[in-house]
Coordinates of C-alpha atoms in Angstrom, one line a residue:
Chain A
D1 CA 49.5 -10.4 -61.2
A2 CA 47.1 -7.5 -60.3
M3 CA 48.3 -5.9 -57.1
V4 CA 45.5 -3.3 -56.6
I5 CA 42.1 -4.8 -57.4
Q6 CA 38.9 -2.9 -57.5
N7 CA 35.5 -4.5 -57.6
P8 CA 33.3 -4.2 -59.4
R9 CA 34.8 -2.5 -62.5
Y10 CA 31.4 -1.2 -63.5
Q11 CA 28.6 -0.5 -61.0
V12 CA 25.1 0.8 -61.7
T13 CA 23.0 2.0 -58.8
Q14 CA 19.7 3.9 -58.5
F15 CA 19.4 7.4 -57.2
G16 CA 19.5 7.3 -53.4
K17 CA 20.4 3.6 -53.2
P18 CA 23.5 3.0 -51.0
V19 CA 26.4 1.5 -52.9
T20 CA 29.8 0.1 -51.7
L21 CA 32.9 0.0 -53.8
S22 CA 35.8 -2.2 -52.8
C23 CA 39.6 -2.1 -53.2
S24 CA 42.1 -4.7 -52.2
Q25 CA 45.9 -4.9 -52.4
T26 CA 48.5 -7.6 -52.1
L27 CA 51.4 -5.3 -51.5
N28 CA 51.0 -4.7 -47.7
H29 CA 51.2 -1.0 -48.4
N30 CA 50.3 1.2 -45.4
V31 CA 48.7 4.0 -47.3
M32 CA 45.5 3.6 -49.3
Y33 CA 43.6 6.4 -51.2
W34 CA 40.2 6.9 -52.8
Y35 CA 39.9 9.3 -55.7
Q36 CA 36.9 10.5 -57.7
Q37 CA 37.4 11.3 -61.3
K38 CA 34.7 13.0 -63.4
S39 CA 34.9 13.2 -67.1
S40 CA 37.9 15.1 -68.5
Q41 CA 39.0 16.1 -65.0
A42 CA 42.0 15.2 -62.8
P43 CA 41.3 12.7 -60.1
K44 CA 40.2 14.4 -56.8
L45 CA 41.3 13.0 -53.5
L46 CA 38.3 12.0 -51.3
F47 CA 40.2 10.5 -48.4
H48 CA 43.2 8.4 -47.5
Y49 CA 44.3 6.0 -44.8
Y50 CA 47.8 6.1 -43.2
D51 CA 47.6 2.6 -41.6
K52 CA 44.4 3.0 -39.7
D53 CA 44.5 6.7 -39.4
F54 CA 41.7 8.1 -41.5
N55 CA 42.3 11.4 -43.3
N56 CA 39.2 13.1 -44.9
E57 CA 39.6 15.9 -47.4
A58 CA 37.8 19.1 -46.2
D59 CA 35.5 19.2 -49.3
T60 CA 34.6 15.5 -49.4
P61 CA 30.8 15.3 -49.0
D62 CA 29.4 13.6 -45.9
N63 CA 27.6 11.3 -48.3
F64 CA 30.9 9.5 -48.8
Q65 CA 32.3 7.3 -46.1
S66 CA 35.2 4.8 -46.0
R67 CA 36.2 1.8 -44.0
R68 CA 39.5 0.0 -43.8
P69 CA 39.0 -3.2 -41.8
N70 CA 42.6 -4.4 -42.4
T71 CA 45.7 -3.6 -44.3
S72 CA 44.5 -5.3 -47.5
F73 CA 41.0 -3.9 -47.9
C74 CA 39.5 -0.5 -48.2
F75 CA 35.8 0.3 -48.9
L76 CA 34.1 3.4 -50.3
D77 CA 30.5 3.7 -49.2
I78 CA 28.2 6.2 -50.9
R79 CA 25.1 6.5 -48.6
S80 CA 22.7 8.2 -51.0
P81 CA 24.1 8.5 -54.5
G82 CA 23.0 11.4 -56.5
L83 CA 23.3 11.9 -60.3
G84 CA 26.4 14.1 -59.6
D85 CA 28.2 11.2 -58.0
A86 CA 28.5 9.3 -61.3
A87 CA 32.2 9.1 -61.9
M88 CA 35.2 6.8 -62.0
Y89 CA 36.4 5.9 -58.5
L90 CA 40.1 5.1 -58.3
C91 CA 41.9 3.4 -55.5
A92 CA 45.7 3.8 -55.0
T93 CA 48.2 2.5 -52.5
S94 CA 51.7 3.6 -51.5
G95 CA 54.3 2.2 -49.2
R96 CA 57.7 0.4 -49.0
S97 CA 58.3 -2.7 -51.1
S98 CA 58.8 -5.9 -49.2
G99 CA 62.3 -6.4 -50.5
R100 CA 65.4 -5.8 -48.5
E101 CA 65.9 -2.3 -50.0
G102 CA 62.4 -1.3 -49.0
T103 CA 62.0 1.2 -51.9
Y104 CA 59.0 3.5 -52.0
E105 CA 56.4 2.3 -54.5
Q106 CA 52.9 3.3 -55.5
Y107 CA 50.2 1.6 -57.5
F108 CA 46.8 2.5 -58.9
G109 CA 43.8 0.3 -59.3
P110 CA 41.9 0.0 -62.6
G111 CA 39.0 2.0 -61.2
T112 CA 35.3 1.4 -60.8
R113 CA 32.9 3.3 -63.1
L114 CA 29.8 4.2 -61.2
T115 CA 26.6 5.1 -63.1
V116 CA 23.6 6.5 -61.2
T117 CA 20.2 6.1 -62.8
Chain B
K1 CA 47.8 28.2 -59.6
N2 CA 47.8 24.4 -59.7
E3 CA 50.6 22.7 -57.8
V4 CA 51.1 20.4 -60.8
E5 CA 51.0 22.0 -64.3
Q6 CA 51.2 20.1 -67.5
S7 CA 51.7 21.3 -71.1
P8 CA 50.3 21.0 -73.6
Q9 CA 46.7 20.3 -72.7
N10 CA 46.0 18.7 -76.0
L11 CA 48.4 17.4 -78.6
T12 CA 47.7 15.9 -82.1
A13 CA 50.6 14.5 -84.0
Q14 CA 51.3 12.2 -87.0
E15 CA 52.3 8.6 -86.5
G16 CA 56.1 8.3 -86.1
E17 CA 56.6 11.7 -84.6
F18 CA 58.6 12.3 -81.4
I19 CA 56.3 13.4 -78.6
T20 CA 57.2 15.5 -75.5
I21 CA 54.8 16.3 -72.7
N22 CA 56.0 18.6 -69.9
C23 CA 55.2 18.8 -66.2
S24 CA 56.1 21.4 -63.7
Y25 CA 55.4 21.3 -60.0
S26 CA 55.7 23.7 -57.1
V27 CA 55.7 21.6 -54.0
G28 CA 58.3 19.4 -52.3
I29 CA 57.9 15.8 -53.5
S30 CA 59.1 12.4 -52.7
A31 CA 58.2 11.0 -56.1
L32 CA 56.8 12.0 -59.5
H33 CA 54.5 9.7 -61.6
W34 CA 53.6 9.5 -65.2
L35 CA 50.3 7.8 -65.8
Q36 CA 48.3 6.8 -68.8
Q37 CA 44.6 6.7 -69.1
H38 CA 42.6 5.5 -72.1
P39 CA 39.1 6.9 -72.6
G40 CA 36.8 5.5 -70.0
G41 CA 39.6 3.4 -68.6
G42 CA 41.5 3.2 -65.4
I43 CA 44.9 4.6 -64.7
V44 CA 48.1 2.7 -65.7
S45 CA 51.3 3.7 -64.0
L46 CA 54.1 4.3 -66.6
F47 CA 56.9 5.6 -64.5
M48 CA 57.7 6.6 -61.0
L49 CA 60.7 8.9 -60.7
S50 CA 62.6 10.6 -57.9
S51 CA 65.7 11.5 -59.9
G52 CA 67.3 11.1 -63.3
K53 CA 65.8 9.3 -66.2
K54 CA 63.9 6.0 -66.9
K55 CA 63.2 4.3 -70.2
H56 CA 60.7 1.6 -71.0
G57 CA 60.3 0.6 -74.6
R58 CA 59.5 3.7 -76.6
L59 CA 58.8 5.8 -73.5
I60 CA 61.4 7.9 -71.7
A61 CA 60.8 10.0 -68.5
T62 CA 63.2 12.5 -67.1
I63 CA 63.1 14.7 -64.0
N64 CA 65.1 17.7 -62.9
I65 CA 64.6 18.1 -59.2
Q66 CA 66.3 21.5 -59.0
E67 CA 64.1 22.9 -61.7
K68 CA 61.0 21.0 -60.5
H69 CA 60.3 19.8 -64.0
S70 CA 59.7 16.5 -65.7
S71 CA 59.2 15.4 -69.3
L72 CA 57.7 12.4 -70.8
H73 CA 58.9 11.5 -74.3
I74 CA 57.4 9.0 -76.8
T75 CA 59.6 7.9 -79.7
A76 CA 58.1 6.6 -82.9
S77 CA 54.6 7.4 -81.8
H78 CA 51.7 5.1 -82.8
P79 CA 48.0 5.5 -82.9
R80 CA 47.7 3.1 -79.9
D81 CA 49.6 5.7 -77.9
S82 CA 46.5 8.0 -78.1
A83 CA 45.4 8.5 -74.5
V84 CA 45.5 11.0 -71.7
Y85 CA 48.9 11.3 -70.0
I86 CA 48.8 12.5 -66.4
C87 CA 51.7 13.8 -64.3
A88 CA 51.2 13.3 -60.6
V89 CA 53.4 14.0 -57.6
T90 CA 53.5 12.5 -54.1
N91 CA 54.1 15.3 -51.7
R92 CA 55.9 15.2 -48.3
D93 CA 52.5 14.3 -46.6
D94 CA 52.1 11.3 -48.8
K95 CA 49.3 12.9 -50.8
I96 CA 49.2 12.4 -54.5
I97 CA 48.5 15.6 -56.5
F98 CA 47.5 15.1 -60.1
G99 CA 48.0 17.4 -63.1
K100 CA 45.0 17.9 -65.4
G101 CA 46.5 15.6 -68.0
T102 CA 47.5 16.0 -71.6
R103 CA 45.2 14.5 -74.2
L104 CA 47.4 12.9 -77.0
H105 CA 46.0 12.0 -80.3
I106 CA 48.2 10.2 -82.8
L107 CA 46.9 10.2 -86.4
P108 CA 47.7 7.2 -88.6

């Protein structure tokens, strides 16, 4: 069963038209991450939440915002997408497993590929 | 200097060959990950290591904490193994730092 779900998998938006990408998890992990990955490059961290504490990377453009209304869901809002924002957006989670041993685990979502026309 | 370095950047091999991809890191970590990404696809987690060695099918991952080095091995490589393999580490602040990836191409 998928544990980190991203919707949609493919998103096309127009230049300047706000778009929201979503990520949900069934793991009850306390940390959630959003990454941007452009072609042939390593994923770049945009921000992450430690529980409700929001941590923004210094070079994340103001155009990118995030919301985490509860443990399970996290949203990436791009207020005015430009052509340079076309990329794969990856969500990841980390935390302790629910089992007795509570081992550290980490999972990645399948990504949302954003196209800006 | 990147905190996570991978080598080689690109690797082409014949079907059946034994493949090794290396990863070195320079920060304190709580875990190291090996990830696979097919062209245009999302990331699939292959292994998460904090010590020793793990095996899954034809894939083996090892880590040497003292040397801050990890290797990913593929035995009896197959064209469907062609993908980008990414080493990533989780640092002490819970941030994931990615290497630039190794592009592997297995020829039939």
